[in-house]
Coordinates of C-alpha atoms in Angstrom, one line a residue:
Chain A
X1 CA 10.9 -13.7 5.2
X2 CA 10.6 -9.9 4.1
X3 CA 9.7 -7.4 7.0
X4 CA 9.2 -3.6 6.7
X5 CA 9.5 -2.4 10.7
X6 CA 8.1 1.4 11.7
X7 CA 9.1 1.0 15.0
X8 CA 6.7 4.6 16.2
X9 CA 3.0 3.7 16.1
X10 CA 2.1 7.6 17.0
X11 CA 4.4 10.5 16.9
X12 CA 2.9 14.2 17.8
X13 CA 4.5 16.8 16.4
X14 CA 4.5 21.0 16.6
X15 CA 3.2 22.5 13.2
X16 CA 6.6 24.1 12.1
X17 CA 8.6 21.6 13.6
X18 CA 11.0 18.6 12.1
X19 CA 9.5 15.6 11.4
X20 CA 11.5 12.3 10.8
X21 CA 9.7 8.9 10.4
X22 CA 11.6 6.0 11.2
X23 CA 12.2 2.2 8.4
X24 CA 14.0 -0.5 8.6
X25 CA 13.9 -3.1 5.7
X26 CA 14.4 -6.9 6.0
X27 CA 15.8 -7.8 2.5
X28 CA 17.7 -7.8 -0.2
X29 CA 20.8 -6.8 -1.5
X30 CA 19.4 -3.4 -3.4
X31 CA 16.0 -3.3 -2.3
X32 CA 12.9 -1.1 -3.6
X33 CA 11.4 0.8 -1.0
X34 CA 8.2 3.4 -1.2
X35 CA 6.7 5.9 1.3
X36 CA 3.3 6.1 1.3
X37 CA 0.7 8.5 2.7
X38 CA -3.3 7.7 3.8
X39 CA -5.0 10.5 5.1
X40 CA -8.6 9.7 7.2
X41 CA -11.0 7.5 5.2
X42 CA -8.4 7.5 1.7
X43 CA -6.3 5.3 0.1
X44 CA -2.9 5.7 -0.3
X45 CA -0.7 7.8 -2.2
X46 CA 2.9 7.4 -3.1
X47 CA 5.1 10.0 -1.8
X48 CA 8.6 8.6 -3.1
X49 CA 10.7 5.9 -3.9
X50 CA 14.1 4.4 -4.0
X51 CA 15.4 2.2 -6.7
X52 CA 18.8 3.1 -6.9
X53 CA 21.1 6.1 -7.2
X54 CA 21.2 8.6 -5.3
X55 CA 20.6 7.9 -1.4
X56 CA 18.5 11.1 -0.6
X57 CA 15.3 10.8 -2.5
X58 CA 12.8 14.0 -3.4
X59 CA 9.2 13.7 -3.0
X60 CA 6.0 15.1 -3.3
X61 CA 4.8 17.7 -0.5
X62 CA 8.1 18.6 0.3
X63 CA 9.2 15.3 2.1
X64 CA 12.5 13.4 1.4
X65 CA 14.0 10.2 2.1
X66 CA 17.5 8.5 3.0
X67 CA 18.5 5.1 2.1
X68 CA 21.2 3.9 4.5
X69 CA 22.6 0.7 3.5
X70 CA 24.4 0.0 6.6
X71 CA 21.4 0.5 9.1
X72 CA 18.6 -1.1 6.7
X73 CA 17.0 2.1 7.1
X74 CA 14.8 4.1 4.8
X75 CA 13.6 7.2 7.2
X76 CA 11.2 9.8 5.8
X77 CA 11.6 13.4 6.9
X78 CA 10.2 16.7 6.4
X79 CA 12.0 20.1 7.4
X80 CA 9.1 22.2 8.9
X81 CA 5.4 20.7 9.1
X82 CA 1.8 21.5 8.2
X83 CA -1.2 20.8 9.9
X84 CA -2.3 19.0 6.9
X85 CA 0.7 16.5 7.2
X86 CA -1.8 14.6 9.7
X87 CA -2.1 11.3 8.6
X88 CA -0.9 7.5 8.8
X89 CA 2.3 7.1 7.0
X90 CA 3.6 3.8 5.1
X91 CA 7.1 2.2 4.5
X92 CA 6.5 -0.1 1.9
X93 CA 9.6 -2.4 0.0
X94 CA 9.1 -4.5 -3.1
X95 CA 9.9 -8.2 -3.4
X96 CA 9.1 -10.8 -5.1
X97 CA 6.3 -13.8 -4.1
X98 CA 6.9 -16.1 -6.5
X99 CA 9.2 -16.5 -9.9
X100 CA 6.5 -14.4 -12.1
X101 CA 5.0 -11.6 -9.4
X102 CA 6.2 -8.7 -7.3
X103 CA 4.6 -7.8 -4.2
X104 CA 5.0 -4.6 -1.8
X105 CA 5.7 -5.4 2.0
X106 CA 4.1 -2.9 4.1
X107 CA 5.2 -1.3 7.3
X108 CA 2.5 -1.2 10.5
X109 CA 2.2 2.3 9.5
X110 CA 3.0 5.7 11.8
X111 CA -0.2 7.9 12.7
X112 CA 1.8 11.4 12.9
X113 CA -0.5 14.1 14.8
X114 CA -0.3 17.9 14.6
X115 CA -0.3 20.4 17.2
X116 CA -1.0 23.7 16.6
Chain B
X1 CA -8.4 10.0 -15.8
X2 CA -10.6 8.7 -13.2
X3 CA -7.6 6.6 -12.2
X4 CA -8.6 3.6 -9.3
X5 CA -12.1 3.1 -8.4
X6 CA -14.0 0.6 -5.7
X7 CA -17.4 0.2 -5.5
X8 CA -19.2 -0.3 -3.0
X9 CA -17.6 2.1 -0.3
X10 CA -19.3 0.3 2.9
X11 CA -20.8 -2.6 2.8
X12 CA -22.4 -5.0 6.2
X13 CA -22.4 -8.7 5.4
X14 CA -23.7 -11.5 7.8
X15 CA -21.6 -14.3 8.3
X16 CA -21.8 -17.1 5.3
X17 CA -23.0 -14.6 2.8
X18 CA -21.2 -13.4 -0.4
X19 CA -20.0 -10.9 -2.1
X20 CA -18.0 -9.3 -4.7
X21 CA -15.9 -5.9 -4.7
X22 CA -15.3 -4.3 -7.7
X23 CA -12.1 -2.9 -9.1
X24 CA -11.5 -0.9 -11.8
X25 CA -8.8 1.1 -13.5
X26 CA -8.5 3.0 -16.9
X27 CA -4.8 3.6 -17.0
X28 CA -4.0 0.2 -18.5
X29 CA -2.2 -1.2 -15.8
X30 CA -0.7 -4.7 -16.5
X31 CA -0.9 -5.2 -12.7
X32 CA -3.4 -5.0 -10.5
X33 CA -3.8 -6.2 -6.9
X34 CA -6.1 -6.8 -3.9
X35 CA -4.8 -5.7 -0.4
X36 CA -6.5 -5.6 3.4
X37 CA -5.8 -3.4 5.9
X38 CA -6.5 -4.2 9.7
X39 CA -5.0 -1.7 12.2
X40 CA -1.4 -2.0 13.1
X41 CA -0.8 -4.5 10.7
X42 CA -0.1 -2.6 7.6
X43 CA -1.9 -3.7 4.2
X44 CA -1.2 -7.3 3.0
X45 CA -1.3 -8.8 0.0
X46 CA -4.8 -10.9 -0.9
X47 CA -3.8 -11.8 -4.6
X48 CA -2.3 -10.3 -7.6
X49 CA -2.4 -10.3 -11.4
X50 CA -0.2 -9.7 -14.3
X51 CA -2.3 -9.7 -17.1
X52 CA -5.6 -10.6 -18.5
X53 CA -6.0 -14.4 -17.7
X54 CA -3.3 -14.4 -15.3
X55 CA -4.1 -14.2 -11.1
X56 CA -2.1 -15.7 -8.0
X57 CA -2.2 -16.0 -4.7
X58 CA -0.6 -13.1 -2.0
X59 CA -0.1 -13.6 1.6
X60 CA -3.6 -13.9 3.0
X61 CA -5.8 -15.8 0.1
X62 CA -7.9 -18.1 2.1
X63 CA -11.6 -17.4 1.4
X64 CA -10.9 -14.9 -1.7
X65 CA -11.3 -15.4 -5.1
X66 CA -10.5 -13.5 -8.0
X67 CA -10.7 -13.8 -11.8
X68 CA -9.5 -10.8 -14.3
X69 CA -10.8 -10.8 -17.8
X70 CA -10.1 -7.6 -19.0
X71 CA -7.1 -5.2 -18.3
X72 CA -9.2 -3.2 -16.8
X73 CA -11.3 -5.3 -13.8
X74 CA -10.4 -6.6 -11.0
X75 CA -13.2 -8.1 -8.8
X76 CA -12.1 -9.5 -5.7
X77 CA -15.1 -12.4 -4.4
X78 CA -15.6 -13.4 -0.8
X79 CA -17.5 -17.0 -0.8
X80 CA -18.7 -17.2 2.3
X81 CA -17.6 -14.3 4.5
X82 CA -16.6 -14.7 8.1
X83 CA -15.8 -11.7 10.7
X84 CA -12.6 -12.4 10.2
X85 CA -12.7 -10.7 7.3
X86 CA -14.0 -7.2 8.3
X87 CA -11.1 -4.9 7.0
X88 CA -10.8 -2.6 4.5
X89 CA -9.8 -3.5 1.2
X90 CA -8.0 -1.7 -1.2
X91 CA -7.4 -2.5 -4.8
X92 CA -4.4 -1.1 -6.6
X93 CA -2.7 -0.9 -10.5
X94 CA 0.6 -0.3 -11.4
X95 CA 2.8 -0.6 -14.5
X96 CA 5.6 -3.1 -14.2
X97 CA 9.1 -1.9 -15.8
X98 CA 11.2 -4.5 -15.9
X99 CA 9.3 -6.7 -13.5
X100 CA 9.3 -4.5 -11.3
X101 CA 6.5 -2.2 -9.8
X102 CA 6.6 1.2 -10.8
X103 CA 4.2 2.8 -9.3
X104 CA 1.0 1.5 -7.4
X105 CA -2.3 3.5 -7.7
X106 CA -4.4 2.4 -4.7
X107 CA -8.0 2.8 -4.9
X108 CA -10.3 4.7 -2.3
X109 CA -11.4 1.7 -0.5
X110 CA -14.1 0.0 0.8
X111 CA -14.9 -0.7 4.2
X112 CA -16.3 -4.5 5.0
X113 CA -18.6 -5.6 8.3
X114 CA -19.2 -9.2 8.7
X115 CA -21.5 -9.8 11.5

């Protein structure tokens, strides 16, 4: 069955600091993986996605993402943080249910918190 | 564009009552979909559509129905709500491009208490 693992429930970080957020996929051969973000009481926003190509993906707010093949990884990072960065974040890969529908398999979700 | 939108935002229920959330999108989305969220557990599929007239089942259907007559709504209906179904429920659209999901739009959410 498909799985989407985030293997940190909570990660604190310094505002300024690195941030890297941690996916591993379950399935398929060239899969189609999203990062999403929810901050308090929202729904969630797409921050980027892999469908092929190139294996370091651009997104919104100045995060990227690596697709490693080898590892079934799809980590998120982001080179310095701000405080408004606070919030749960998403892996997320697409596969299909049946014949005739797609779903998205979610991840647990990472709560990243900011210090000042 | 007012994109996604849920109505009602909170809502209390007592167990064996019924209900049904609204969904809406104006961005004529071929696909639209019904999700919960329960802490630590991600968001999981409730059911799905592809079109007008056309609905299935995702992951966690029992004690949902849905029904999507237009493009446009989405109502998700709870027959006889149990606490097992306090969560909050997002609906979302998205294009498909080549059967595949392009982009979802998720709604704001509405927050569900069955007592």
């Amino acid at each position: 069955a498909q799985s989407v693992t985030q293997p940190d429930i909570h990660i604190t970080v310094s505002e300024g600091a690195s941030l890297e957020l941690r996916c591993n996929y379950s399935y398929g051969a060239t899969p189609y993986l999203f990062w999403y973000v929810q901050s308090p009481g929202q729904g969630l926003q797409l921050l980027l996605k892999y469908f092929s190509g190139d294996t370091l993906v651009q997104g919104i707010k100045g995060f990227e993402a690596e697709f490693k093949r080898s590892q079934s990884s799809f980590n998120l990072r982001k080179p310095s943080v701000h405080w408004s960065d606070a919030a749960e974040y998403f892996c997320a890969e697409e596969g299909r249910i049946k014949a005739a529908g797609n779903k998205l398999t979610f991840g647990g979700g990472t709560r990243v918190l900011v210090k000042p | 564009n007012a994109g996604v939108t849920q109505t009602p935002k909170f809502q209390v229920l007592k167990t064996g009552q019924s209900m049904t959330l609204q969904c809406a999108q104006d961005m004529n989305h071929e696909y639209m979909s019904w999700y919960r969220q329960d802490p630590g557990m991600g968001l999981r599929l409730i059911h799905y559509s592809v079109g007008a007239g056309i609905t299935d089942q995702g992951e966690v259907p029992n004690g949902y129905n849905v029904s999507r007559s237009t493009t446009e709504d989405f109502p998700l209906r709870l027959l006889s709500a149990a606490p097992s179904q306090t969560s909050v429920y997002f609906c979302a659209s998205s294009y498909l491009r080549g059967g595949l999901l392009f982009e979802q739009y998720f709604g704001p959410g509405t927050r569900l208490t069955v007592t």
